[in-house]
PDB file of C-alpha atoms in Angstrom:
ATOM      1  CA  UNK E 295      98.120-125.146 -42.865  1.00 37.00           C
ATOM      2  CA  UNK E 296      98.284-126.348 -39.250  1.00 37.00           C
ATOM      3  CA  UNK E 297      96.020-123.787 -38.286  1.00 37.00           C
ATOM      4  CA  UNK E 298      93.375-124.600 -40.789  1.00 38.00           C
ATOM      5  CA  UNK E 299      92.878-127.808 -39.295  1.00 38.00           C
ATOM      6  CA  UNK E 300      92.336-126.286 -35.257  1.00 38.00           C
ATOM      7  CA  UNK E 301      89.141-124.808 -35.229  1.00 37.00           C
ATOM      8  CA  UNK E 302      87.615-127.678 -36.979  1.00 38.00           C
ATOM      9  CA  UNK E 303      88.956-129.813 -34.142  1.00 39.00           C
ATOM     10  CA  UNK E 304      87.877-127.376 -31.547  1.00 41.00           C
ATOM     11  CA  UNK E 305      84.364-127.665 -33.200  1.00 46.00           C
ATOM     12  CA  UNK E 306      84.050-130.942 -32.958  1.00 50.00           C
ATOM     13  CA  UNK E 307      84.802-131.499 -29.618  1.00 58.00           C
ATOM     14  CA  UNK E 308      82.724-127.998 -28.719  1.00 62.00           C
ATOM     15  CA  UNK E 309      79.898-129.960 -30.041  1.00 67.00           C
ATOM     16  CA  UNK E 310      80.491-133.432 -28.274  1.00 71.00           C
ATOM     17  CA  UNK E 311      80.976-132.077 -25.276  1.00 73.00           C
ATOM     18  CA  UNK E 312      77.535-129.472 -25.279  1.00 74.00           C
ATOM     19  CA  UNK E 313      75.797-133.143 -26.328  1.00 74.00           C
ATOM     20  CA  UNK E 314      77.049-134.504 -23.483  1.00 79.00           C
ATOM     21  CA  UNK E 315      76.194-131.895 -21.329  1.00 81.00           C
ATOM     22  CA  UNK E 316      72.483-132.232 -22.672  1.00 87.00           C
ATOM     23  CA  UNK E 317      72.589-135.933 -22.064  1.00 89.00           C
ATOM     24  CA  UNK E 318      74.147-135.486 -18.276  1.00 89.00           C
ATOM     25  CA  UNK E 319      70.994-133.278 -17.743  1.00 89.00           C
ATOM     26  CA  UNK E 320      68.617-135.306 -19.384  1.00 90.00           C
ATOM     27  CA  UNK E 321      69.683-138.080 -17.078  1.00 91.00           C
ATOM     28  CA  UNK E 322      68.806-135.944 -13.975  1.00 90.00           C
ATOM     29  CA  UNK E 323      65.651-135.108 -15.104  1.00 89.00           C
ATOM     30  CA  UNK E 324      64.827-139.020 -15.631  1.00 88.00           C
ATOM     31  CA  UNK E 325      65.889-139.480 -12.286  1.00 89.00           C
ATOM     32  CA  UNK E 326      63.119-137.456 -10.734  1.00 85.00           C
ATOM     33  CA  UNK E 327      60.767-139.778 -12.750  1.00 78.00           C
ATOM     34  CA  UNK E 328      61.035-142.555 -10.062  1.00 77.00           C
ATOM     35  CA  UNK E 329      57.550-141.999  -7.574  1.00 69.00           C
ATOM     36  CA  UNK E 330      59.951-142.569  -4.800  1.00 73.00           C
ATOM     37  CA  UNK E 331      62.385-139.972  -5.833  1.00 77.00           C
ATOM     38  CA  UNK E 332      60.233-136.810  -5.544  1.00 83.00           C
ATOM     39  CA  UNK E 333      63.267-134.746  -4.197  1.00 91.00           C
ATOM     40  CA  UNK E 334      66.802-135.732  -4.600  1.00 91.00           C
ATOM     41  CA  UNK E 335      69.760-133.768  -2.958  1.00 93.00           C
ATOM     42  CA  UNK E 336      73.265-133.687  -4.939  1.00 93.00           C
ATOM     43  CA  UNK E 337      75.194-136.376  -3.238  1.00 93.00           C
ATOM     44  CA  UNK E 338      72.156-138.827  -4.294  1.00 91.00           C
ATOM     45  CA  UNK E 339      72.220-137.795  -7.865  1.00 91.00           C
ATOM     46  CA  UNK E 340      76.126-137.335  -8.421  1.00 92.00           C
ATOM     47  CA  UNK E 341      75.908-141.225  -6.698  1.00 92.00           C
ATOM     48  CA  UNK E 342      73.387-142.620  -8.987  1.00 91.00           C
ATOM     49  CA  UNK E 343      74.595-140.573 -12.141  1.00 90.00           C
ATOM     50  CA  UNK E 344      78.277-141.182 -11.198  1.00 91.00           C
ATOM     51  CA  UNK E 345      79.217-137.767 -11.698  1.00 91.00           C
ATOM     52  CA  UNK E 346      81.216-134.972  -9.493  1.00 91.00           C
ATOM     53  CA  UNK E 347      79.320-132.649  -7.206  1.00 91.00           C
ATOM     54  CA  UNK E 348      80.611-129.794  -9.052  1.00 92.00           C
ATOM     55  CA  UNK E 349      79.605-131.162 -12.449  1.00 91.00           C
ATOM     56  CA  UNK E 350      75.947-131.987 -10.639  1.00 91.00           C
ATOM     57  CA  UNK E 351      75.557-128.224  -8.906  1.00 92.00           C
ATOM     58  CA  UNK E 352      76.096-126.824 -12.460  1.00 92.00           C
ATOM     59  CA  UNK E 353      73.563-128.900 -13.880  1.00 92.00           C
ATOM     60  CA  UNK E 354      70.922-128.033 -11.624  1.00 92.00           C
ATOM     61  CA  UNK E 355      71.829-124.633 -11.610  1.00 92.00           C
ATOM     62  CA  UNK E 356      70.774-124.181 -15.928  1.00 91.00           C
ATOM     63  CA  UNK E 357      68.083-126.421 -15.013  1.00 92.00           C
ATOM     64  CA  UNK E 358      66.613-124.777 -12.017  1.00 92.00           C
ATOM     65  CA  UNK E 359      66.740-121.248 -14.349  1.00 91.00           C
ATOM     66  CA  UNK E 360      64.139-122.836 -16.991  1.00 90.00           C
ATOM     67  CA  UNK E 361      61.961-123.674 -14.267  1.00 91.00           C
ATOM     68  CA  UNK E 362      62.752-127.810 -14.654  1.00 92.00           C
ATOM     69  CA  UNK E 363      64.048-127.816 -11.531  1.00 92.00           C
ATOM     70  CA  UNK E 364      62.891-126.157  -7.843  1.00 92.00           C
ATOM     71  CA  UNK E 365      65.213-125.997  -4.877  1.00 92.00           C
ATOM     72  CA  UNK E 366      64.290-126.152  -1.345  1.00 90.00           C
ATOM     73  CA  UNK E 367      66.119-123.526   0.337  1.00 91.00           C
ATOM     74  CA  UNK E 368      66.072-125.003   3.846  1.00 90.00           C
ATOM     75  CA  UNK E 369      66.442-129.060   2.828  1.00 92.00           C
ATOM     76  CA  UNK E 370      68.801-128.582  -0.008  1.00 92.00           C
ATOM     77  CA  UNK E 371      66.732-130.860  -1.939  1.00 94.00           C
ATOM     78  CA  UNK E 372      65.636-130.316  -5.412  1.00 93.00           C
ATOM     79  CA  UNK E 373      62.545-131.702  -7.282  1.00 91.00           C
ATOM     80  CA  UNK E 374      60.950-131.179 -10.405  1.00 90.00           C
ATOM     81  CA  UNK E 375      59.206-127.703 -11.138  1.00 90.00           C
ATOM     82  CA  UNK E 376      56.491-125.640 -12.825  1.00 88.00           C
ATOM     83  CA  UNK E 377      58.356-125.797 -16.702  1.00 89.00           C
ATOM     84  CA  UNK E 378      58.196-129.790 -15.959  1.00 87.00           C
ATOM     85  CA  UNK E 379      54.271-130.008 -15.320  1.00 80.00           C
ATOM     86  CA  UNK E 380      54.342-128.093 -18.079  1.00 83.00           C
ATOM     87  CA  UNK E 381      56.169-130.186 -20.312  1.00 83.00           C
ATOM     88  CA  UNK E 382      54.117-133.452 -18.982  1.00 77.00           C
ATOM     89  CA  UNK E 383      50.471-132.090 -19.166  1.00 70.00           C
ATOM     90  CA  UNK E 384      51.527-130.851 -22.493  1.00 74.00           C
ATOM     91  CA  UNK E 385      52.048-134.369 -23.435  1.00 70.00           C
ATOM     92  CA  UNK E 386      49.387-135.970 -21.799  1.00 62.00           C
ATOM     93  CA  UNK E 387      46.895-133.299 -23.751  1.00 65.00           C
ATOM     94  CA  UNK E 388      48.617-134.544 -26.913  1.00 64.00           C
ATOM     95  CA  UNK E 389      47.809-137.759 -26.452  1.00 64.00           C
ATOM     96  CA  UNK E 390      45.217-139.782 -29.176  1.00 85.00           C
ATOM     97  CA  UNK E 391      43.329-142.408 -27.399  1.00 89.00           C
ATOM     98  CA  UNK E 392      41.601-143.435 -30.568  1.00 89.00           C
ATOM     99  CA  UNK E 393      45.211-144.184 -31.849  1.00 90.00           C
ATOM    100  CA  UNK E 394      46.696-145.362 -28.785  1.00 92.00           C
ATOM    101  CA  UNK E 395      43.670-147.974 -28.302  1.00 94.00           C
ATOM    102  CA  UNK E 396      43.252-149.157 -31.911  1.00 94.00           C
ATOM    103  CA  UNK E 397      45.884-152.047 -31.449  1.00 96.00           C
ATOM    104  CA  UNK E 398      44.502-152.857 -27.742  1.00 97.00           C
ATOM    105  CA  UNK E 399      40.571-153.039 -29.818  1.00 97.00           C
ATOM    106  CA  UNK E 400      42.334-155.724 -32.368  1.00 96.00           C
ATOM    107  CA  UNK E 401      44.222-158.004 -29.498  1.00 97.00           C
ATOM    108  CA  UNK E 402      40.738-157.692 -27.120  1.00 96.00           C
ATOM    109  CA  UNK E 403      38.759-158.679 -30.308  1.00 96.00           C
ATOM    110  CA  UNK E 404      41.364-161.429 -31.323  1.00 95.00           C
ATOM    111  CA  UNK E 405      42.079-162.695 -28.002  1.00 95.00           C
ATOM    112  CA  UNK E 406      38.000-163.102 -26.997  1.00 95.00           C
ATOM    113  CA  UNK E 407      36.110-163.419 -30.386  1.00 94.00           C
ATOM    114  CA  UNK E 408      34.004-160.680 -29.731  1.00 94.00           C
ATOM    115  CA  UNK E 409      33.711-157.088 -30.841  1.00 94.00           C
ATOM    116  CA  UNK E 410      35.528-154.710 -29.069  1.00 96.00           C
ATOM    117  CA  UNK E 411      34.654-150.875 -29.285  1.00 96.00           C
ATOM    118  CA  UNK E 412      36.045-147.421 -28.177  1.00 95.00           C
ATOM    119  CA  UNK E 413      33.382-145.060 -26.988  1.00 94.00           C
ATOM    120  CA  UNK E 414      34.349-141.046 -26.475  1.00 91.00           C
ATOM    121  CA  UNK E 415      31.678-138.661 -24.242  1.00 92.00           C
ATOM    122  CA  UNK E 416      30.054-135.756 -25.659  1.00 88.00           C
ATOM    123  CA  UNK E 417      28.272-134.291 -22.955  1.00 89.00           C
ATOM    124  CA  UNK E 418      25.148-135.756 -21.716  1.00 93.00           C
ATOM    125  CA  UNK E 419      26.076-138.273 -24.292  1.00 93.00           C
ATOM    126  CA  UNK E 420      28.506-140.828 -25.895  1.00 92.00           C
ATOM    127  CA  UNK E 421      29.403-142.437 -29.315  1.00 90.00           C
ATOM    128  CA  UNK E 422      31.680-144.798 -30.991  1.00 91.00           C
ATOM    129  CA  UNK E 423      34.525-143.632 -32.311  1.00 88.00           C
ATOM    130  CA  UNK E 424      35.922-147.434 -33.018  1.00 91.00           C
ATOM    131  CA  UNK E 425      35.568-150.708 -33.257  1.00 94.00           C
ATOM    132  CA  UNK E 426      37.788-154.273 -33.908  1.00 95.00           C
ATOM    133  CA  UNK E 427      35.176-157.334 -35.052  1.00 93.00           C
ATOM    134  CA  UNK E 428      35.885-160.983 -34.683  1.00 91.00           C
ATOM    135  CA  UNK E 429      36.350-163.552 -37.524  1.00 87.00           C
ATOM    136  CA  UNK E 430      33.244-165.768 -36.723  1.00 82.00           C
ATOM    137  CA  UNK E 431      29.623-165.885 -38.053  1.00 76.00           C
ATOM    138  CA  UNK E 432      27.650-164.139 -35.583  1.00 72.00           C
ATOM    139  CA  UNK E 433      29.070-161.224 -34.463  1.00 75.00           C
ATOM    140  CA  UNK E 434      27.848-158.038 -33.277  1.00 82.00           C
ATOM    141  CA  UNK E 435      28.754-154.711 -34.220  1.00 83.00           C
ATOM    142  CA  UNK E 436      28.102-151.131 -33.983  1.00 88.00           C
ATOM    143  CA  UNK E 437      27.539-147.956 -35.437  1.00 86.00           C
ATOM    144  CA  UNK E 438      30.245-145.164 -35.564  1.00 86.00           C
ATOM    145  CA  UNK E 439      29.114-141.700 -34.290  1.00 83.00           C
ATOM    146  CA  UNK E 440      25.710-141.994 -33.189  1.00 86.00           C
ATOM    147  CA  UNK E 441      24.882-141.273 -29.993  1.00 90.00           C
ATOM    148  CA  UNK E 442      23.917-142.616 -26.767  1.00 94.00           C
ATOM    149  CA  UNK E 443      22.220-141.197 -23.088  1.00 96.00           C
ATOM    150  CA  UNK E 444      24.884-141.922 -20.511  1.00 97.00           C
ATOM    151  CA  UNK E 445      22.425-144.173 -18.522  1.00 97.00           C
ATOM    152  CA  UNK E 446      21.715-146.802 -21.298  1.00 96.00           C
ATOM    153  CA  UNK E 447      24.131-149.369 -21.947  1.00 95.00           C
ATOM    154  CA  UNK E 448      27.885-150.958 -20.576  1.00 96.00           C
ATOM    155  CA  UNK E 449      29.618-148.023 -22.024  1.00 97.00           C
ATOM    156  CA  UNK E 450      27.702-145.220 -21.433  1.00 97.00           C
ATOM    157  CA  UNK E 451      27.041-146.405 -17.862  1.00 97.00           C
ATOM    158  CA  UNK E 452      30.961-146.887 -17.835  1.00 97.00           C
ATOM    159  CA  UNK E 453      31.544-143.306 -18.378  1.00 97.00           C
ATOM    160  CA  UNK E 454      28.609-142.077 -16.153  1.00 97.00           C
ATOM    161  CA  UNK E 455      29.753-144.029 -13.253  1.00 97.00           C
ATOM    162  CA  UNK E 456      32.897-142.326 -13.029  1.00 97.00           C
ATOM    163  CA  UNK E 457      32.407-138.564 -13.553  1.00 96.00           C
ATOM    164  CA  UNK E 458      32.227-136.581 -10.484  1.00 95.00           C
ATOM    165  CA  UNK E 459      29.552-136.472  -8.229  1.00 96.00           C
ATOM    166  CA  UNK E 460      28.288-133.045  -9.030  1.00 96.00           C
ATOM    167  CA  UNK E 461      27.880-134.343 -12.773  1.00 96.00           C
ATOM    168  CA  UNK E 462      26.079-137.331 -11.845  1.00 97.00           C
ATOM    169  CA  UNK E 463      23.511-135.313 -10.175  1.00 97.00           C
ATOM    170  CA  UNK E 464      23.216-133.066 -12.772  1.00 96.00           C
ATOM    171  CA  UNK E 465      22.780-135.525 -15.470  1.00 96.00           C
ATOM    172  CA  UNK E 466      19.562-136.785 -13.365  1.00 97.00           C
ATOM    173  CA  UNK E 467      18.275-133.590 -12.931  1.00 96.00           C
ATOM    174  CA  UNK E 468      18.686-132.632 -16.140  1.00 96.00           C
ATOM    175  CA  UNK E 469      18.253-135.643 -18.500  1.00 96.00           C
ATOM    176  CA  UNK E 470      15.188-137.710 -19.171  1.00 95.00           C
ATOM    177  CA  UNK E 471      15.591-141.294 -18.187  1.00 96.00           C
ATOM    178  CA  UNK E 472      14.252-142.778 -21.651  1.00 94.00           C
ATOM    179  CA  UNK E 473      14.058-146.356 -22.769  1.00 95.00           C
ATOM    180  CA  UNK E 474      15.971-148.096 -25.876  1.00 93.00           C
ATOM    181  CA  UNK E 475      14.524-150.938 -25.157  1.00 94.00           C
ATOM    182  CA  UNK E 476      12.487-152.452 -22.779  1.00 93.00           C
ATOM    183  CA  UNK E 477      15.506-153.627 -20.470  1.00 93.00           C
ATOM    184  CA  UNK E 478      16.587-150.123 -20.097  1.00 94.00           C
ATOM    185  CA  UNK E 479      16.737-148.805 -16.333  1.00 94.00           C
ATOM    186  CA  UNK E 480      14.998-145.841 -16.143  1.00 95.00           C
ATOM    187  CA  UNK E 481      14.645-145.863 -12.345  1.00 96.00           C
ATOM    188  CA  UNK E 482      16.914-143.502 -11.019  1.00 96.00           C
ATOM    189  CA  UNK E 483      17.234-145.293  -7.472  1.00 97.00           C
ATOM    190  CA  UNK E 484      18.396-148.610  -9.079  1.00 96.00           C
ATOM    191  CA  UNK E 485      20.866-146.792 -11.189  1.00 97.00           C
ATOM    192  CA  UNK E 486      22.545-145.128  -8.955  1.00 97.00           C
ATOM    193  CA  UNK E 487      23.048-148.190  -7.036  1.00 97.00           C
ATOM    194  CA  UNK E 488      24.121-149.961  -9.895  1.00 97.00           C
ATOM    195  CA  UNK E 489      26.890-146.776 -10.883  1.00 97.00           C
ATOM    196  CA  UNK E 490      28.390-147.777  -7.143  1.00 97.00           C
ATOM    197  CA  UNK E 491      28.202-151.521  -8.002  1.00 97.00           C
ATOM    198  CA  UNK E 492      30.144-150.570 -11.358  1.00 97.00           C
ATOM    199  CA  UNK E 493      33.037-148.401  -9.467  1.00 96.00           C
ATOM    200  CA  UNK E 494      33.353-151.049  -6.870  1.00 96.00           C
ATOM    201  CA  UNK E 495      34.083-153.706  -9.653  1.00 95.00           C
ATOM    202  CA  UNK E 496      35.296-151.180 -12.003  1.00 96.00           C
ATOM    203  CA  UNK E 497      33.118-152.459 -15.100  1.00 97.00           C
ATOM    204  CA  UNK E 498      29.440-151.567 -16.240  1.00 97.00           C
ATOM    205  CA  UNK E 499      27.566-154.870 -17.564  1.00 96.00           C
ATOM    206  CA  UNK E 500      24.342-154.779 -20.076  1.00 95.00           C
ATOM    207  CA  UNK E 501      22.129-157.113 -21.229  1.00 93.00           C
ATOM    208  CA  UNK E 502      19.627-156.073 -24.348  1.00 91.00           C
ATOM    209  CA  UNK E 503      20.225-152.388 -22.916  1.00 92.00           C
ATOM    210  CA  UNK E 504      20.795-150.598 -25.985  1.00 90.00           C
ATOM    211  CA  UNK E 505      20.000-152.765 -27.898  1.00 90.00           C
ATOM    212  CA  UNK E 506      18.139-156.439 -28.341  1.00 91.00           C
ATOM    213  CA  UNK E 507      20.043-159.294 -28.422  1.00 90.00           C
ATOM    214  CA  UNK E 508      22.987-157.516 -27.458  1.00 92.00           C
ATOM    215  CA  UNK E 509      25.011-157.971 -24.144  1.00 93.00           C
ATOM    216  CA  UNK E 510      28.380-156.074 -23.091  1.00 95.00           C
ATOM    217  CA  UNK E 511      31.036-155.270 -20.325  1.00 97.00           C
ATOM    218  CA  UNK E 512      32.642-151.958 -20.107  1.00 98.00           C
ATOM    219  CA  UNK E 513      35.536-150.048 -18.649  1.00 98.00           C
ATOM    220  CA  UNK E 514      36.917-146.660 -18.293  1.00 97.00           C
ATOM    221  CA  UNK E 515      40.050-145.611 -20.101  1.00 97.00           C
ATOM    222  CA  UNK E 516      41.308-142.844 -16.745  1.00 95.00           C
ATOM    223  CA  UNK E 517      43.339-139.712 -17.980  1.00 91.00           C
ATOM    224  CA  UNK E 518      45.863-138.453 -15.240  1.00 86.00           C
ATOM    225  CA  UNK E 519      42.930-136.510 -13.167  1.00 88.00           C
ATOM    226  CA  UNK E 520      40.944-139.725 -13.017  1.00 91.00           C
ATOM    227  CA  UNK E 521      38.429-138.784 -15.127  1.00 93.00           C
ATOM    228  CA  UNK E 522      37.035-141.123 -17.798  1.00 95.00           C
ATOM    229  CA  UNK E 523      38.972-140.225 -21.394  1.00 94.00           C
ATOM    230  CA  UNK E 524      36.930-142.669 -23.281  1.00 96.00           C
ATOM    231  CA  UNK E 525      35.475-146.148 -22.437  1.00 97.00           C
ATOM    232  CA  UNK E 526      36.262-150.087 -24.328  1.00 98.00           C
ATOM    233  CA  UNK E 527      33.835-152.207 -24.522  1.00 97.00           C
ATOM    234  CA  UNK E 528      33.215-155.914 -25.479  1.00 96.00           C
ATOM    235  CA  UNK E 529      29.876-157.285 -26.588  1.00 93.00           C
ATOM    236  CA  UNK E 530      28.715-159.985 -28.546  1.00 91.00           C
ATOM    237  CA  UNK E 531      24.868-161.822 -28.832  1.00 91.00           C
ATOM    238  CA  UNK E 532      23.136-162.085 -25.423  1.00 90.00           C
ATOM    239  CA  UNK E 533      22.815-166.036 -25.173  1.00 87.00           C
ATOM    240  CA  UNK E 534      26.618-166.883 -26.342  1.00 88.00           C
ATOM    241  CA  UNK E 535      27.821-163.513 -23.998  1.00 89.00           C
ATOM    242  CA  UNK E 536      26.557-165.373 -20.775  1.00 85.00           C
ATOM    243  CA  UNK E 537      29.059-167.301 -20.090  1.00 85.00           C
ATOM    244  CA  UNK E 538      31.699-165.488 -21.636  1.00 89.00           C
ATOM    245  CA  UNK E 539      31.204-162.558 -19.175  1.00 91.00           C
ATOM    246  CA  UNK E 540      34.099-162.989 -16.510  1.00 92.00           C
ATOM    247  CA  UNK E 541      36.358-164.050 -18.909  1.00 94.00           C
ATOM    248  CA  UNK E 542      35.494-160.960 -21.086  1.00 95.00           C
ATOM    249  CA  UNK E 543      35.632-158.688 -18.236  1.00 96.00           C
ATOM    250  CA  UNK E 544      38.665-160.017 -16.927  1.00 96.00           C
ATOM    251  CA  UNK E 545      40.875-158.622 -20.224  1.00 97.00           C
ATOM    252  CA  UNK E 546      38.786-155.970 -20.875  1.00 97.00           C
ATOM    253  CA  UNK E 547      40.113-154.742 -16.944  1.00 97.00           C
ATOM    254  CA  UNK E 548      43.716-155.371 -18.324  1.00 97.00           C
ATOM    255  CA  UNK E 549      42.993-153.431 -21.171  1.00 97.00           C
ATOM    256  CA  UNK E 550      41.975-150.516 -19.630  1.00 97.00           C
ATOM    257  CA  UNK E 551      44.108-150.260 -16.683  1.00 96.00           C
ATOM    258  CA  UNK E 552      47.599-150.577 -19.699  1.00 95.00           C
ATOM    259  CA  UNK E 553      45.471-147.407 -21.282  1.00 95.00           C
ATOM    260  CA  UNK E 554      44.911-145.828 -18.368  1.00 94.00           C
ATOM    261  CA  UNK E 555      48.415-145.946 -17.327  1.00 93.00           C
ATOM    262  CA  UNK E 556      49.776-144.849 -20.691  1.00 91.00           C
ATOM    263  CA  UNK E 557      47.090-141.829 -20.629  1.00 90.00           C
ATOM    264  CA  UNK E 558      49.270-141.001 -16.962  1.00 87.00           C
ATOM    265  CA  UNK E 559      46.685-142.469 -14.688  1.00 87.00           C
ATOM    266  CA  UNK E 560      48.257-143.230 -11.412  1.00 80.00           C
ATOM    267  CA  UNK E 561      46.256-146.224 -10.084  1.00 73.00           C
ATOM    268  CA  UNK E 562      45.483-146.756  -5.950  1.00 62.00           C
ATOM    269  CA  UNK E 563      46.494-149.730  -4.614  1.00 54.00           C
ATOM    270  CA  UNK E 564      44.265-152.467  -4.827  1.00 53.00           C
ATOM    271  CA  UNK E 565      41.768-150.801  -7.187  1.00 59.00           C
ATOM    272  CA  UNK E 566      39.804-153.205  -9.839  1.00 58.00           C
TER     273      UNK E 566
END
């Protein structure tokens, strides 16, 4: 009967200990998460993780034959590898910016009594995808899914200020500067100046752009190449909007740069 009992022990403990094992290696991975840990050597890691050299060779050894981990043959040092970019552009592609933003639109609206909105790009174009209203009397609000030329507007501007330069220049060359209304630019001169003035401050601004009445700030939501992912917005009526426009712009900036960062947008130092 002794014996009956054994392997079930054995089990047990075969299993706790390949859990810890996973654990152990999960913790080494994490460590290469820190910016200023892009390679590590042994004696660093068995230090931080608390853990004998031995126990830390073997680790990177199963790591560094699923690609997680890359040695440098003449440093010693190890850092992460190609199955690792793998894993994390994987889960940046994954990611839903519609859902991820949806609880960002309701605090913005909340927080500033004004609409907030989510725009996506579609080519030379953009639409809503979103939108969080206020609880007050006169509010504004848009329509899902209909869409927009990049040069008319806080969001589209938004978007068109921060694609690469070789897309800017073919949107001009390729897309008619038409009017929504009669405060439209249309002058390709003075919106190219303003598409600097916007990635200097990192906003777009509109007044009775789009539409009349209406006036907005806008911000890029940056995906981990630095491209714009999608664009938030808040508007509201022109003649309340004007002197809510810092304040607006100011959290809308917040917004963004929490989205951008969860989206894996590294941001420069001392950018807007």
């Amino acid at each position: 009967m002794p014996t009956t009992g054994h392997p079930r022990r054995r089990g047990t403990g075969g299993a706790s200990q390949t859990v810890a094992t996973v654990e152990r290696a999960a913790d080494v991975l994490v460590l290469f998460a820190d910016p200023a840990a892009r390679t590590l050597g042994v004696t660093e890691i068995a230090g931080r993780l608390e853990l004998s050299k031995a126990a830390v060779h073997r680790i990177l050894a199963s790591l560094r034959l699923r690609g997680l981990i890359d040695l440098d043959e003449q440093s010693r040092r190890y850092s992460l590898g190609l199955t690792a970019m793998r894993l994390g552009l994987a889960y940046l592609d994954r990611l839903d910016l519609r859902r991820l933003a949806a609880p960002e639109l309701v605090a913005l609206s909340t927080a500033l009594s004004e609409t907030a909105t989510l725009s996506i790009r579609t080519g030379h174009a953009r639409v809503y995808v979103d939108q969080a209203t206020p609880s007050r009397e006169v509010i504004m609000s848009v329509t899902l899914g209909v869409p927009y030329p990049l040069h008319a507007g806080a969001s589209s501007r938004a978007f068109l200020a921060f694609l690469a330069e070789e897309e800017i220049d073919d949107y001009f060359a390729t897309q008619p500067l038409t009017r929504l209304t009669e405060r439209t630019p249309v002058d390709e001169a003075a919106l190219r100046a303003d598409l600097a003035a916007v990635r200097r401050r990192g906003y777009a601004r509109s007044r009775a752009e789009r539409q009349p009445g209406s006036a907005s700030v806008a911000a890029p939501v940056l995906d981990h190449h630095g491209r714009p992912a999608g664009v938030i917005s808040v508007c509201g009526p022109l003649e309340r909007f004007r002197g809510e426009e810092r304040r607006c712009a100011r959290a809308l900036l917040e917004t963004t740069r929490k989205l951008s960062a969860r989206m894996g947008h590294a941001a420069a130092e001392g950018a807007p």
